[in-house]
Coordinates of C-alpha atoms in Angstrom, one line a residue:
M274 CA 0.0 0.0 0.0
D275 CA 1.5 3.4 -1.1
K276 CA 1.8 5.7 1.9
S277 CA 4.2 8.3 0.4
W278 CA 1.3 10.8 0.5
M279 CA 1.9 11.1 4.3
H280 CA 5.0 13.2 3.6
A281 CA 3.3 15.4 1.0
D282 CA 2.1 18.9 1.5
R283 CA -1.3 19.0 3.3
R284 CA -2.6 21.3 0.7
S285 CA -1.8 19.0 -2.2
R286 CA -4.2 16.8 -4.1
A287 CA -2.0 13.7 -3.3
F288 CA -2.4 14.3 0.5
E289 CA -6.2 14.7 0.1
L290 CA -6.5 11.5 -1.9
G291 CA -4.3 9.7 0.7
V292 CA -6.6 10.8 3.5
E293 CA -9.6 9.5 1.7
E294 CA -7.7 6.2 1.2
L295 CA -7.0 5.9 4.9
I296 CA -10.6 6.6 5.8
M297 CA -11.9 4.1 3.3
F298 CA -9.4 1.5 4.5
A299 CA -10.5 2.0 8.1
L300 CA -14.2 1.6 7.2
E301 CA -13.6 -1.4 5.1
S302 CA -11.7 -3.0 8.0
G303 CA -14.7 -2.8 10.2
C304 CA -14.2 0.6 12.0
D305 CA -17.3 2.4 13.1
V306 CA -18.0 5.4 10.9
N307 CA -18.9 7.4 14.1
K308 CA -15.8 6.3 16.0
V309 CA -12.6 6.4 13.9
C310 CA -9.2 6.7 15.6
C311 CA -7.7 10.1 14.7
P312 CA -3.9 9.9 13.8
C313 CA -3.5 13.7 13.4
M314 CA -0.6 15.5 15.2
R315 CA -3.0 17.0 17.8
C316 CA -5.0 13.9 18.8
G317 CA -2.1 11.5 18.4
H318 CA -4.3 8.3 18.2
G319 CA -5.7 9.2 21.6
K320 CA -9.2 10.2 20.5
S321 CA -11.9 8.9 18.1
W322 CA -14.2 11.0 16.0
K323 CA -16.7 10.7 13.2
A324 CA -15.0 10.0 9.8
R325 CA -15.6 13.5 8.5
V326 CA -14.0 15.0 11.6
V327 CA -10.9 12.8 11.3
R328 CA -10.7 13.9 7.7
D329 CA -10.8 17.6 8.7
H330 CA -8.2 17.1 11.5
L331 CA -5.7 15.4 9.1
V332 CA -6.0 18.3 6.6
E333 CA -5.7 20.9 9.3
F334 CA -3.1 19.5 11.7
G335 CA -1.3 16.9 9.5
I336 CA -0.8 13.2 10.1
D337 CA 1.7 11.5 12.4
K338 CA 4.5 10.5 9.9
T339 CA 5.7 7.8 12.2
Y340 CA 2.4 6.0 11.9
T341 CA 3.7 3.6 9.2
K342 CA 1.6 0.6 10.2
W343 CA -2.1 1.5 10.4
I344 CA -2.8 -0.8 13.3
W345 CA -5.5 1.5 14.7
H346 CA -7.4 1.3 11.4
G347 CA -7.3 -2.4 10.7
E348 CA -3.8 -3.1 9.3
L349 CA -2.0 -6.1 10.8
S350 CA 1.6 -5.5 11.9
S351 CA 4.2 -7.4 9.9
N352 CA 6.0 -8.3 13.2
E353 CA 4.6 -11.7 14.2
S354 CA 5.2 -10.9 17.9
S355 CA 3.0 -7.9 17.9
E356 CA -0.7 -8.1 18.8
P357 CA -3.4 -8.5 16.2
E358 CA -5.4 -5.5 15.2
G359 CA -8.4 -7.0 17.0
N360 CA -6.7 -6.5 20.4
S361 CA -7.0 -2.7 20.1
E362 CA -10.7 -2.9 20.2
T363 CA -12.7 -2.4 23.4
V364 CA -15.2 -4.9 24.7
E365 CA -17.7 -2.7 26.5
M366 CA -18.8 -5.1 29.2
A367 CA -18.1 -5.8 32.8
G368 CA -17.2 -2.2 33.7
N369 CA -15.5 -1.2 30.5
D370 CA -12.7 -3.6 30.8
T371 CA -10.4 -3.5 27.8
V372 CA -9.0 -6.2 25.5
G373 CA -5.4 -5.5 24.7
G374 CA -3.8 -2.1 24.1
S375 CA -1.2 -0.8 21.6
D376 CA 1.4 -2.5 19.5
D377 CA 4.1 -2.1 22.2
H378 CA 2.2 -4.1 24.8
E379 CA 3.8 -7.3 25.8
F380 CA 2.3 -10.0 28.1
S381 CA 3.9 -12.1 30.8
V382 CA 4.5 -15.8 30.8
D383 CA 3.0 -16.2 34.3
S384 CA -0.4 -17.3 32.9
D385 CA -0.4 -20.3 30.7
E386 CA -4.2 -19.9 30.2
F387 CA -3.8 -16.4 29.0
L388 CA -0.9 -17.3 26.6
R389 CA -3.0 -20.1 25.2
F390 CA -5.8 -17.7 24.6
V391 CA -3.5 -15.2 22.8
E392 CA -2.1 -17.9 20.7
D393 CA -5.6 -19.2 19.8
G394 CA -6.7 -15.6 19.1
D395 CA -3.9 -15.1 16.5
K396 CA -5.4 -17.8 14.2
P397 CA -6.9 -16.5 11.0
L398 CA -10.7 -16.1 11.1
Y399 CA -10.9 -18.6 8.2
P400 CA -8.3 -20.4 6.1
G401 CA -6.5 -17.9 3.9
C402 CA -7.8 -14.8 5.7
T403 CA -5.0 -12.2 6.2
R404 CA -7.0 -9.2 7.5
F405 CA -9.0 -10.6 10.5
T406 CA -8.1 -13.0 13.3
K407 CA -10.4 -15.1 15.5
L408 CA -10.0 -12.7 18.4
N409 CA -10.7 -9.7 16.1
G410 CA -14.0 -11.2 14.8
L411 CA -15.1 -12.2 18.3
V412 CA -14.4 -8.7 19.7
K413 CA -16.3 -7.0 16.9
T414 CA -19.4 -9.2 17.2
Y415 CA -19.5 -8.8 20.9
N416 CA -19.3 -5.0 20.6
L417 CA -22.4 -5.2 18.4
K418 CA -24.1 -7.3 21.1
A419 CA -23.3 -4.8 23.8
K420 CA -24.1 -1.7 21.7
H421 CA -27.5 -2.9 20.5
G422 CA -28.6 -5.0 23.5
L423 CA -28.8 -8.3 21.6
S424 CA -30.1 -11.2 23.7
D425 CA -27.9 -14.2 24.3
A426 CA -30.0 -16.4 22.0
C427 CA -29.9 -13.8 19.2
Y428 CA -26.2 -13.5 19.5
S429 CA -25.8 -17.3 19.3
D430 CA -27.9 -17.4 16.1
M431 CA -25.9 -14.5 14.6
L432 CA -22.6 -16.5 15.3
I433 CA -24.1 -19.6 13.6
L434 CA -25.2 -17.6 10.6
I435 CA -21.7 -16.0 10.2
G436 CA -20.1 -19.4 10.5
I437 CA -22.3 -20.7 7.7
L438 CA -21.5 -17.7 5.4
L439 CA -17.7 -18.0 5.9
P440 CA -15.6 -20.7 4.3
E441 CA -15.3 -24.1 5.9
G442 CA -12.7 -24.4 8.7
N443 CA -13.5 -20.9 10.1
E444 CA -12.9 -20.1 13.8
V445 CA -16.2 -18.4 14.6
P446 CA -17.6 -19.7 18.0
S447 CA -20.8 -21.6 17.6
S448 CA -22.6 -20.2 20.6
F449 CA -22.6 -17.3 23.1
Y450 CA -21.3 -19.8 25.8
E451 CA -18.2 -20.5 23.8
A452 CA -17.6 -16.8 23.0
K453 CA -18.0 -16.0 26.7
K454 CA -15.5 -18.7 27.7
S455 CA -12.9 -17.1 25.4
L456 CA -13.5 -13.6 26.8
C457 CA -13.3 -14.9 30.4
A458 CA -9.6 -15.7 29.7
L459 CA -9.0 -12.0 29.5
G460 CA -9.9 -11.5 33.1
M461 CA -13.5 -10.4 32.5
N462 CA -15.1 -13.2 34.5
Y463 CA -17.7 -12.4 37.1
E464 CA -19.7 -14.0 40.0
K465 CA -23.4 -14.1 40.4
I466 CA -24.1 -14.1 44.1
H467 CA -27.7 -14.6 45.2
A468 CA -29.1 -12.1 47.7
C469 CA -32.1 -11.8 50.0
P470 CA -34.8 -9.6 48.3
N471 CA -35.0 -7.7 51.7
D472 CA -31.2 -7.0 51.5
C473 CA -30.5 -9.0 54.7
I474 CA -27.7 -11.3 53.5
L475 CA -25.8 -12.7 50.6
Y476 CA -26.0 -16.4 50.0
R477 CA -22.2 -17.0 50.3
D478 CA -19.8 -18.5 52.9
S479 CA -21.9 -20.1 55.6
N480 CA -25.2 -19.3 53.8
V481 CA -24.2 -20.6 50.4
D482 CA -26.6 -23.6 50.6
A483 CA -29.5 -21.9 52.5
T484 CA -32.9 -21.8 50.8
S485 CA -34.4 -19.0 52.9
C486 CA -33.1 -15.9 54.7
P487 CA -32.1 -16.7 58.3
T488 CA -32.9 -13.0 59.3
C489 CA -36.4 -12.4 57.7
G490 CA -37.3 -15.9 56.6
L491 CA -38.0 -14.9 53.0
S492 CA -37.4 -17.6 50.4
R493 CA -34.3 -17.4 48.3
W494 CA -36.2 -18.2 45.1
K495 CA -38.4 -16.0 43.0
L496 CA -42.1 -16.2 43.4
G497 CA -44.1 -16.8 40.2
K498 CA -47.8 -16.8 39.4
N499 CA -50.0 -17.8 42.4
K500 CA -47.0 -17.2 44.6
V501 CA -45.4 -20.5 43.6
E502 CA -41.6 -20.7 44.1
K503 CA -39.5 -21.0 41.0
V504 CA -36.8 -23.2 42.5
G505 CA -33.4 -22.3 41.0
V506 CA -34.4 -18.8 40.0
P507 CA -33.0 -16.4 42.6
G508 CA -35.2 -13.5 43.9
K509 CA -32.2 -11.1 43.7
V510 CA -28.7 -11.3 42.3
L511 CA -25.5 -9.4 42.9
W512 CA -23.0 -9.2 40.0
Y513 CA -19.5 -9.2 41.3
F514 CA -16.4 -8.6 39.1
P515 CA -13.3 -9.5 41.1
P516 CA -10.7 -6.7 40.8
I517 CA -7.6 -8.8 41.7
P518 CA -7.4 -10.7 38.3
R519 CA -7.8 -7.4 36.5
F520 CA -5.1 -5.7 38.5
R521 CA -2.8 -8.6 37.4
K522 CA -3.8 -8.0 33.7
M523 CA -3.0 -4.3 34.1
F524 CA 0.6 -5.0 35.1
Q525 CA 1.0 -7.5 32.2
S526 CA 0.7 -4.6 29.7
T527 CA 4.1 -2.9 29.4
S528 CA 2.7 0.6 28.8
T529 CA 0.1 0.4 31.6
A530 CA 2.7 -1.1 34.0
K531 CA 5.0 1.9 33.3
S532 CA 2.1 4.4 33.8
L533 CA 1.2 2.8 37.2
T534 CA 4.5 4.2 38.7
W535 CA 4.1 7.7 37.1
H536 CA 3.5 9.2 40.5
A537 CA 6.9 8.1 41.7
D538 CA 9.0 8.4 38.5
E539 CA 7.7 11.4 36.6
R540 CA 5.5 13.5 38.9
L541 CA 6.6 17.1 39.5
K542 CA 7.1 17.5 43.2
D543 CA 6.9 21.2 44.1
D544 CA 4.3 21.2 47.0
K545 CA 1.5 22.2 44.6
M546 CA -1.8 20.2 44.3
R547 CA -1.9 18.6 40.9
H548 CA -2.6 14.9 41.7
P549 CA -3.9 12.8 44.6
A550 CA -0.2 12.0 45.3
D551 CA 0.0 15.6 46.6
S552 CA -2.8 15.1 49.1
P553 CA -2.5 14.7 52.9
T554 CA -4.0 11.2 52.7
W555 CA -1.3 10.0 50.3
K556 CA 1.4 11.5 52.5
L557 CA -0.1 9.9 55.7
V558 CA -0.1 6.5 54.1
D559 CA 3.6 7.0 53.1
D560 CA 4.6 8.1 56.6
K561 CA 2.5 5.6 58.6
W562 CA 3.2 2.5 56.5
P563 CA 6.7 3.0 55.0
A564 CA 6.8 -0.7 53.9
F565 CA 3.7 0.0 51.7
S566 CA 5.1 3.2 50.3
S567 CA 8.5 1.7 49.5
E568 CA 6.9 -0.2 46.6
P569 CA 5.7 2.5 44.1
R570 CA 3.6 -0.2 42.2
N571 CA 1.3 -0.6 45.2
L572 CA -2.1 0.8 44.2
R573 CA -4.0 3.7 45.7
L574 CA -7.7 3.4 45.0
A575 CA -11.0 5.3 45.3
L576 CA -14.5 4.0 45.3
S577 CA -17.5 5.6 43.7
S578 CA -21.2 4.5 43.7
D579 CA -24.5 6.0 42.9
G580 CA -27.9 4.7 41.8
F581 CA -29.7 5.3 38.5
N582 CA -32.7 4.0 36.6
P583 CA -31.4 2.4 33.4
H584 CA -34.8 2.5 31.8
S585 CA -35.3 6.2 32.4
S586 CA -39.0 7.0 32.8
L587 CA -40.1 3.8 31.1
S588 CA -40.0 2.0 34.5
S589 CA -40.0 3.4 37.9
R590 CA -39.6 0.0 39.6
Y591 CA -36.0 -0.7 38.8
S592 CA -32.8 0.6 40.4
C593 CA -29.2 -0.1 39.4
W594 CA -26.2 0.7 41.6
P595 CA -22.7 0.3 40.1
V596 CA -19.7 0.4 42.4
I597 CA -16.5 1.5 40.6
L598 CA -12.9 1.6 41.6
V599 CA -10.5 4.3 40.3
T600 CA -6.7 3.9 40.3
Y601 CA -4.8 7.0 41.4
N602 CA -1.3 5.6 40.5
L603 CA -1.9 6.7 36.9
P604 CA -1.1 10.2 35.6
P605 CA -4.0 12.7 35.9
W606 CA -4.9 12.4 32.2
L607 CA -5.4 8.7 32.5
C608 CA -6.8 7.9 36.0
M609 CA -10.3 9.2 35.2
K610 CA -10.5 7.7 31.7
R611 CA -13.2 5.1 31.2
K612 CA -10.6 2.5 30.3
Y613 CA -9.2 2.5 33.8
M614 CA -12.5 2.8 35.7
M615 CA -13.1 -0.7 37.0
L616 CA -16.7 -1.9 37.7
T617 CA -16.6 -4.2 40.7
L618 CA -20.2 -4.5 41.8
L619 CA -23.6 -4.2 40.1
I620 CA -26.5 -4.1 42.5
S621 CA -29.8 -4.3 40.6
G622 CA -33.3 -4.8 41.8
P623 CA -36.8 -3.2 42.2
K624 CA -35.5 -0.9 45.0
Q625 CA -32.4 0.8 46.1
P626 CA -30.1 -0.9 48.8
V627 CA -29.8 2.4 50.7
N628 CA -28.3 1.7 54.2
D629 CA -28.1 -2.0 53.5
I630 CA -25.5 -1.4 50.7
D631 CA -22.9 -2.8 53.2
V632 CA -24.3 -6.3 52.6
Y633 CA -23.4 -6.1 48.9
L634 CA -20.0 -4.5 49.6
Q635 CA -18.8 -7.5 51.6
P636 CA -17.2 -9.4 48.7
L637 CA -15.3 -6.3 47.7
I638 CA -14.2 -5.6 51.3
D639 CA -12.9 -9.1 51.5
D640 CA -10.8 -8.6 48.4
L641 CA -9.6 -5.2 49.7
K642 CA -8.4 -7.0 52.8
I643 CA -6.4 -9.4 50.7
L644 CA -4.9 -6.6 48.7
W645 CA -3.8 -4.8 51.9
D646 CA -2.0 -7.9 53.0
G647 CA -0.5 -8.4 49.6
V648 CA -1.0 -10.6 46.5
E649 CA 2.0 -12.7 45.6
G650 CA 3.2 -13.5 42.1
V651 CA 2.1 -10.5 40.1
Y652 CA 4.2 -10.1 37.0
D653 CA 5.4 -6.6 35.9
G654 CA 5.5 -6.7 32.1
Y655 CA 7.5 -3.4 31.9
R656 CA 10.3 -4.5 34.4
K657 CA 10.1 -8.2 33.5
K658 CA 9.9 -9.5 37.1
Y659 CA 7.4 -10.6 39.8
F660 CA 6.5 -8.6 42.8
K661 CA 4.0 -8.6 45.7
L662 CA 1.1 -6.3 45.0
K663 CA -0.7 -4.3 47.7
A664 CA -3.5 -1.8 47.6
V665 CA -5.2 0.8 49.9
L666 CA -8.6 2.4 49.5
F667 CA -8.3 6.1 50.1
W668 CA -11.9 7.3 50.2
T669 CA -15.3 7.2 48.5
I670 CA -16.8 9.7 46.1
N671 CA -20.6 10.1 46.1
D672 CA -23.5 12.5 46.1
F673 CA -24.9 13.4 49.5
P674 CA -27.6 10.7 49.9
A675 CA -25.1 8.0 48.8
Y676 CA -22.5 9.6 51.2
G677 CA -24.9 8.8 54.1
N678 CA -25.5 5.2 52.9
L679 CA -21.8 4.5 52.7
S680 CA -20.6 6.4 55.8
G681 CA -23.5 5.6 58.1
S682 CA -24.0 9.3 58.8
I683 CA -27.4 11.0 59.0
V684 CA -27.6 13.4 56.0
K685 CA -31.1 14.8 56.5
G686 CA -33.2 16.2 59.3
Y687 CA -31.9 18.1 62.3
N688 CA -28.4 16.7 62.5
A689 CA -27.7 16.5 58.8
C690 CA -24.2 17.8 58.7
P691 CA -21.5 15.1 58.9
V692 CA -19.0 17.7 60.3
C693 CA -21.2 19.6 62.8
L694 CA -23.2 16.5 64.0
Q695 CA -25.2 17.4 67.1
H696 CA -23.9 21.0 66.8
T697 CA -25.8 21.5 63.5
K698 CA -27.9 24.6 63.8
P699 CA -31.2 23.7 62.0
H700 CA -34.3 25.8 61.5
R701 CA -37.6 24.4 60.2
L702 CA -39.1 26.8 57.6
A703 CA -42.8 27.1 58.2
H704 CA -43.7 28.3 54.7
G705 CA -41.1 26.5 52.6
Q706 CA -41.6 23.2 54.5
K707 CA -37.9 22.5 54.5
M708 CA -35.0 22.3 56.9
S709 CA -32.7 25.3 56.8
Y710 CA -29.1 25.2 58.1
M711 CA -27.7 28.6 59.2
R712 CA -24.9 30.0 61.4
H713 CA -22.3 29.5 58.7
R714 CA -20.3 32.4 60.0
R715 CA -18.9 30.0 62.7
F716 CA -16.4 28.9 60.1
L717 CA -14.9 32.3 59.6
P718 CA -11.8 33.4 61.5
R719 CA -12.3 34.4 65.1
Y720 CA -12.2 38.1 64.6
H721 CA -13.7 38.4 61.1
P722 CA -15.8 41.5 60.7
Y723 CA -18.8 39.6 59.4
R724 CA -19.2 37.9 62.8
K725 CA -20.4 41.2 64.3
Q726 CA -22.6 42.3 61.3
A727 CA -26.0 41.2 62.7
A728 CA -28.4 43.2 60.5
V729 CA -26.8 42.1 57.3
F730 CA -27.4 38.5 58.2
D731 CA -29.9 37.0 60.6
N732 CA -29.9 39.8 63.3
T733 CA -27.5 37.9 65.5
E734 CA -23.8 38.2 66.3
E735 CA -21.9 35.0 65.8
R736 CA -19.7 34.1 68.8
D737 CA -19.4 30.4 68.4
L738 CA -16.3 28.6 67.1
A739 CA -16.4 26.2 64.2
P740 CA -17.1 22.5 65.1
I741 CA -14.0 20.3 64.8
P742 CA -14.5 17.3 62.4
L743 CA -14.2 13.9 64.2
S744 CA -11.2 11.7 63.4
G745 CA -11.7 8.1 62.2
H746 CA -11.0 6.9 65.7
E747 CA -13.6 9.1 67.3
V748 CA -16.2 8.1 64.7
L749 CA -15.5 4.4 65.4
Q750 CA -15.9 4.9 69.1
R751 CA -19.3 6.5 68.7
V752 CA -20.7 3.9 66.3
E753 CA -19.4 0.8 68.1
G754 CA -22.2 -1.5 69.0
M755 CA -24.5 -0.3 66.2
N756 CA -24.4 -3.6 64.3
W757 CA -28.1 -4.6 64.0
P758 CA -29.4 -7.0 61.3
F759 CA -29.7 -5.6 57.8
G760 CA -32.9 -5.5 55.7
K761 CA -35.3 -4.4 58.4
K762 CA -36.3 -1.1 60.1
H763 CA -34.7 -0.8 63.5
P764 CA -34.8 2.0 66.0
H765 CA -31.6 4.1 66.0
P766 CA -29.7 3.5 69.3
P767 CA -28.5 6.7 70.9
Y768 CA -24.9 7.2 70.0
K769 CA -22.3 8.1 72.7
G770 CA -22.0 11.8 73.5
A771 CA -25.3 12.9 71.9
E772 CA -26.8 16.1 73.4
D773 CA -30.3 15.0 72.2
E774 CA -30.8 11.3 72.1
S775 CA -34.0 11.6 70.1
R776 CA -32.0 13.1 67.2
P777 CA -29.2 10.6 66.2
C778 CA -26.2 11.5 64.1
W779 CA -25.5 7.9 62.9
K780 CA -27.6 5.1 61.5
K781 CA -25.0 2.3 61.4
K782 CA -21.4 1.3 61.6
S783 CA -19.9 1.5 58.1
V784 CA -18.6 -1.8 56.6
F785 CA -15.4 0.1 55.6
F786 CA -14.3 0.1 59.2
E787 CA -13.5 -3.6 58.7
L788 CA -10.4 -2.3 56.8
E789 CA -7.8 -2.0 59.5
Y790 CA -6.4 1.3 58.0
W791 CA -9.8 3.0 57.5
K792 CA -9.9 4.7 60.9
F793 CA -6.5 6.3 60.4
L794 CA -7.4 8.1 57.1
P795 CA -8.1 11.9 57.5
V796 CA -10.7 12.0 54.7
R797 CA -12.8 8.9 54.2
H798 CA -15.8 10.2 52.2
N799 CA -16.0 12.9 49.5
L800 CA -18.8 14.7 47.7
D801 CA -18.6 14.6 43.9
V802 CA -17.9 17.7 42.0
M803 CA -20.7 17.4 39.6
H804 CA -23.5 17.9 42.1
I805 CA -21.6 20.8 43.9
E806 CA -20.8 22.6 40.6
K807 CA -24.1 22.2 38.8
N808 CA -26.8 22.1 41.5
V809 CA -25.3 24.8 43.8
C810 CA -24.3 27.1 40.9
D811 CA -27.6 26.7 39.2
A812 CA -29.4 27.8 42.4
L813 CA -27.0 30.7 43.0
I814 CA -27.0 32.1 39.5
G815 CA -30.8 31.5 39.1
T816 CA -31.5 33.5 42.3
L817 CA -29.0 36.3 41.6
L818 CA -30.3 36.8 38.0
N819 CA -33.9 36.2 39.0
I820 CA -34.4 33.6 36.3
P821 CA -38.0 32.3 36.1
G822 CA -38.2 28.7 37.2
K823 CA -34.6 28.7 38.5
T824 CA -34.7 31.3 41.3
K825 CA -35.1 30.3 44.9
D826 CA -36.5 33.7 45.8
G827 CA -40.2 33.0 45.9
V828 CA -43.2 33.9 48.1
A829 CA -42.5 31.2 50.6
A830 CA -38.9 32.3 50.9
R831 CA -39.9 35.9 51.5
L832 CA -42.5 34.9 54.2
D833 CA -40.0 32.7 56.0
M834 CA -37.5 35.6 56.0
V835 CA -40.1 37.9 57.6
A836 CA -41.0 35.2 60.2
M837 CA -37.3 35.1 61.2
G838 CA -37.0 38.9 61.3
I839 CA -34.7 39.1 58.3
R840 CA -35.2 42.0 55.8
A841 CA -38.8 42.7 56.6
G842 CA -38.9 45.3 53.8
L843 CA -38.9 42.4 51.3
K844 CA -42.3 41.1 52.5
P845 CA -44.7 40.2 49.7
K846 CA -47.3 42.8 48.9
I847 CA -50.9 41.8 48.2
G848 CA -52.2 43.6 45.1
G849 CA -55.4 42.3 43.7
K850 CA -55.4 38.5 43.3
K851 CA -51.6 38.2 43.0
E852 CA -48.9 38.8 45.5
K853 CA -46.0 41.0 44.3
L854 CA -42.4 40.6 45.5
P855 CA -40.5 43.8 46.1
L856 CA -37.3 43.8 44.1
A857 CA -34.2 42.8 46.1
S858 CA -31.0 44.8 45.8

């Protein structure tokens, strides 16, 4: 194939025709017209766009002249040791795990099963085929299944049809089961763990053979018509994707293994906050456990979870909770990429797990304990040697309701602040029918002038000091003994040190305290940026600009201000049938 046009002037006709040739070659090789890898000098193979956008980029920025083998667009490398083009595709399943990487990826010899799979995947798709391999075809068909939601039976029929259309001796799997067995060799296997529909227990360990829940007595099996049990069909299922095999696969890739030590080898260390490695939590782990920090390949993780309805408004009786791990060892431009976000749990059912989410987190917590002690025999594909891998979970990242479910803290009502606890200053709004939290001037410096400006705020001077957040040890002392059975409503026991025992600050002891290092971490739970940026900014800007439908400055708000003695001049005026709001400054 003539590629001399890559060195021609971008304004020339030869370059224009060459770009068209590249685009057509990519589409003929099976690339999605809406997702073509861009080899321009700006994108550098790191982004995918529509075909017409890639064409414009190449003309505007030029093509990477070192890109002599079009491996990202369907061309097989001439080097027999390099991976087939199919390995650069992504199988979008099981938490966006990836199959393969780039042409410089090498894999270790510590997994005979994995090597057999790679060798088997290098076979031509059918005798005489030079463009596609068995793995390439399998990945492309599975992408179609995931993208369009094909059923298992439909996918099996499609494989059979493709096998009939291709020449005899082809390597197309004959069923979904065979295809899934091949993909499981890449570390994308999962466990289906039966759960009590009331979220009491998981049927594992001592309860693996139980047929009913020992807590609530509900049957393990689903009820059909006339309330007849369908033995063998579980009432609720947890999907668990073990992270340890996938961590092993990450280190088998040479480029990924190199990136996993970026924080130690290439990070700029100038006391500025650019990466989680500059955070106090990272430094505390390094100082408190020097044996852990002495190995830069040991992983620092974060956990994020939230619920959503995958059927949008079509069904209100379905909830799905993914639990995702993020690896902070990677550079900041990679650690939040979808490729490296690892789905570990998928909790689905007709209702949210809320406070009982700890039941479903138990398999993951068990693996995190193993990772803290260390996993032997992990092969580093970049340094060509084995090592003992350890990992620590830094914190969780959630919105505020999920924050309460994971931390065990009360996040609504009178003691809704996880920092202030019983020192929260709530006020029930009579007209707005909501809880208001005031006295924020406590967090200003002791002699700040705003503390004495009563009329500008709520007609009171602020003399109190800011509450001091509890350490992990103090939280653990207050929630000890709060381990009641899951899945049922139980009265909240008064926690130690409460000023008002009828208003608890905690609703459970979080399962994360089973991790021996959890109580030492200075920050254990975080609020995600999206809710803070969007929701709070929308409310502020909508109120300041008085945007209809967005402003919080309504009749109820004005009446509540008058009731509290704040800016009585803004009281609504009754004129005819409609109340008028005086314009605020």
